[in-house]
PDB file of C-alpha atoms in Angstrom:
ATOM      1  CA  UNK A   1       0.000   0.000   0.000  1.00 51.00           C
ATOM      2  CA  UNK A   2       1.184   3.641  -0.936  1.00 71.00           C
ATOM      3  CA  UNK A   3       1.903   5.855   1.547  1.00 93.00           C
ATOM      4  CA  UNK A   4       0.205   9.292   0.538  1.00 91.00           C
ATOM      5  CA  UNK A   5       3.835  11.028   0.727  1.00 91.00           C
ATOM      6  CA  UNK A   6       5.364   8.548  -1.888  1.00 95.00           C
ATOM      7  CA  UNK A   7       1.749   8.766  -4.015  1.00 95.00           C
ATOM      8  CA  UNK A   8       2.380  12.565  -3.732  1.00 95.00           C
ATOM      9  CA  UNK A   9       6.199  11.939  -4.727  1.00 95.00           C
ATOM     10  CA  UNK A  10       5.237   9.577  -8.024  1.00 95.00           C
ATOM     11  CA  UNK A  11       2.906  12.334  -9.084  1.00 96.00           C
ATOM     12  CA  UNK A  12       5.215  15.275  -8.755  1.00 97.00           C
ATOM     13  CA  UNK A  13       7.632  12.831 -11.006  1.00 97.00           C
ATOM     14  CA  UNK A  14       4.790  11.922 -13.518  1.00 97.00           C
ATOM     15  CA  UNK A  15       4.162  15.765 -14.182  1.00 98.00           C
ATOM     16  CA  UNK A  16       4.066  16.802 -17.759  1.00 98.00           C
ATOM     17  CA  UNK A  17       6.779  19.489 -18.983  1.00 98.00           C
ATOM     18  CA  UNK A  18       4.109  22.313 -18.967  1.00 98.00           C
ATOM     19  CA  UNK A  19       2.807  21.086 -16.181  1.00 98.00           C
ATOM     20  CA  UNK A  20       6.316  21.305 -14.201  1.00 98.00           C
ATOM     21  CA  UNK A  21       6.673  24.500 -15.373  1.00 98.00           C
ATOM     22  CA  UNK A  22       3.264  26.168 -14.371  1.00 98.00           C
ATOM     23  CA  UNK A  23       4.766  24.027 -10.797  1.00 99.00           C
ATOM     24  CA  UNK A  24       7.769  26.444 -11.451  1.00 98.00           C
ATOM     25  CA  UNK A  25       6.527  29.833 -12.094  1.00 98.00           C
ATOM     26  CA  UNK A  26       4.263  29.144  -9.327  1.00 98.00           C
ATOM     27  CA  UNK A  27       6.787  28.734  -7.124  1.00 98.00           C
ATOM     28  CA  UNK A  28       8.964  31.564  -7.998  1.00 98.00           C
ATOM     29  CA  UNK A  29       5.759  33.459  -7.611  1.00 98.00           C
ATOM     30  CA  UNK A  30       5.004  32.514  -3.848  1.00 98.00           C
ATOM     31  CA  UNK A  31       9.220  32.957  -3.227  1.00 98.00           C
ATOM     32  CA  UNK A  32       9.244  29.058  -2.721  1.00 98.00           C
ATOM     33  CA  UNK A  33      10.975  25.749  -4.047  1.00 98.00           C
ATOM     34  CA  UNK A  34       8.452  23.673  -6.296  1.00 98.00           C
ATOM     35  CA  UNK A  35       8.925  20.816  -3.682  1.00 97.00           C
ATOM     36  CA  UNK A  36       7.506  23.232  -1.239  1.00 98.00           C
ATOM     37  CA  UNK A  37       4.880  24.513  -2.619  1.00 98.00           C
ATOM     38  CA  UNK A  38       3.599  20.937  -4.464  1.00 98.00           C
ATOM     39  CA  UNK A  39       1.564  19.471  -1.642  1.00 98.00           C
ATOM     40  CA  UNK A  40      -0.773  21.976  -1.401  1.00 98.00           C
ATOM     41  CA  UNK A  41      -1.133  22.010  -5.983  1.00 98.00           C
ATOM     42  CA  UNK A  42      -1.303  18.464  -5.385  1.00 98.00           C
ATOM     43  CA  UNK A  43      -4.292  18.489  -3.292  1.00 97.00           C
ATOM     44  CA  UNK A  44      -6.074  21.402  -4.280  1.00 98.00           C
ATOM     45  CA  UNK A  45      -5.402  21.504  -7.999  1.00 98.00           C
ATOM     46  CA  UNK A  46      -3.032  24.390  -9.535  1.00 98.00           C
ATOM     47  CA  UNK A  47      -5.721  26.862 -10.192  1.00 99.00           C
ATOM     48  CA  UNK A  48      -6.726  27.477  -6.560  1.00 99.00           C
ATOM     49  CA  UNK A  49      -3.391  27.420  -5.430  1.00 99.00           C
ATOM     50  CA  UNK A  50      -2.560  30.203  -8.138  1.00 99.00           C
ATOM     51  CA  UNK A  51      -5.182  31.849  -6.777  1.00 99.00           C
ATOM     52  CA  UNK A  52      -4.058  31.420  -2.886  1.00 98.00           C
ATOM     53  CA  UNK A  53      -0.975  32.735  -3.720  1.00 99.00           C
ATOM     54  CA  UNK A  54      -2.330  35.406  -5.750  1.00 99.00           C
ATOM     55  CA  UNK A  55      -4.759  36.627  -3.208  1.00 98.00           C
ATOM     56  CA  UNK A  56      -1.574  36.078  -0.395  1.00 98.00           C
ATOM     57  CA  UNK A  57       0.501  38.879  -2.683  1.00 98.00           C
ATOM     58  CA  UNK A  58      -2.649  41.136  -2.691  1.00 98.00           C
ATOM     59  CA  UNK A  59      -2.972  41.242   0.952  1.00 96.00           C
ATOM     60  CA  UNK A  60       0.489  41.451   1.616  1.00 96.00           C
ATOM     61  CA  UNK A  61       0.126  44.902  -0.650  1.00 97.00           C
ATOM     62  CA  UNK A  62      -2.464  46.014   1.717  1.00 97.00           C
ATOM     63  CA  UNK A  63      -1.261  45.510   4.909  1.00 94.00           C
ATOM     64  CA  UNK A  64       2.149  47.192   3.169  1.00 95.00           C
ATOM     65  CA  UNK A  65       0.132  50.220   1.824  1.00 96.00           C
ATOM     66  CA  UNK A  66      -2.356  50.546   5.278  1.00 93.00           C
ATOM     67  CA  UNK A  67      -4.887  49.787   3.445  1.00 95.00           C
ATOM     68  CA  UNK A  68      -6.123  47.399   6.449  1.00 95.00           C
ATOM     69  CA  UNK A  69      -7.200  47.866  10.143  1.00 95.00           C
ATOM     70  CA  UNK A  70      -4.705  46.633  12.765  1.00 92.00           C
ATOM     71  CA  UNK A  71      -5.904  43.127  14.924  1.00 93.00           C
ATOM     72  CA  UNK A  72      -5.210  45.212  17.508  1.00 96.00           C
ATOM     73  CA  UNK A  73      -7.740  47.815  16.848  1.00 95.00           C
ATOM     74  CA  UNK A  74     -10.230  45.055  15.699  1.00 96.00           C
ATOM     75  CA  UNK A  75      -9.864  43.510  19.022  1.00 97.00           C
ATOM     76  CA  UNK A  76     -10.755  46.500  20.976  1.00 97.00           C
ATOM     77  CA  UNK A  77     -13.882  47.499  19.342  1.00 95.00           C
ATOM     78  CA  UNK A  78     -14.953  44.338  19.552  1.00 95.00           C
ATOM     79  CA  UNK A  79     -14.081  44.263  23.257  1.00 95.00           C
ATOM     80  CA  UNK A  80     -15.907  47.237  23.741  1.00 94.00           C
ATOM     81  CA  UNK A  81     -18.840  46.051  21.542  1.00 93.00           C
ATOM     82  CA  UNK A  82     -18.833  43.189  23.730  1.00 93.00           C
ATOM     83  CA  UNK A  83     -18.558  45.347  26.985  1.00 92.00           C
ATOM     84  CA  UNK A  84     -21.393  47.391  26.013  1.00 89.00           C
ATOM     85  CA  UNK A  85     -24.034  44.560  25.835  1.00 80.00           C
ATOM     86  CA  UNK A  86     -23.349  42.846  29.395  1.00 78.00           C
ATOM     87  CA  UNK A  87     -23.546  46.336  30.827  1.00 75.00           C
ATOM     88  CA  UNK A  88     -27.135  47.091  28.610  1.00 71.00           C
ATOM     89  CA  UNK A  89     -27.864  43.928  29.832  1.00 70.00           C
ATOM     90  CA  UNK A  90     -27.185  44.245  33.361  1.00 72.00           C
ATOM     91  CA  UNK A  91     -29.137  47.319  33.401  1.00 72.00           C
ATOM     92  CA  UNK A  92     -32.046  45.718  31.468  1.00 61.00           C
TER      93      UNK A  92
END
């Protein structure tokens, strides 16, 4: 019986030459060896990974830019969201 590592080996081995160069420019594009990046094409197909690592680059843009609200800030409103109920409710 296969183990699923050596099933995932034999397929990375059995890719086509276009195939294991979309595995390739994928890769380069999420700053990663092919052998790193492979499990996760292997099990969820190359189209959603592409578009994993695409929508990884476009947050990473955001966060750069400030485009996004700090966890920290998140975490305190919701804190204070929270807050606000018990006390309306303790009142109630």
């Amino acid at each position: 019986m296969n183990s699923r590592a050596q099933r995932m080996s034999e397929a990375l081995e059995a890719l086509s030459t276009d195939d294991r160069d979309r595995l390739e420019r994928l890769a380069a594009l999420a700053g990663m060896r092919a052998e790193e990046i492979w499990p996760d094409v292997w099990r969820y197909g190359f189209d959603d990974t592409e578009e994993s690592v695409q929508a990884t680059i476009e947050a990473d843009a955001d966060i750069a830019a400030g485009r996004t609200i700090p966890n920290k800030k998140v975490m305190a409103d919701m804190w204070r969201i929270v807050n606000s109920g018990q006390q309306k409710k303790k009142a109630g």
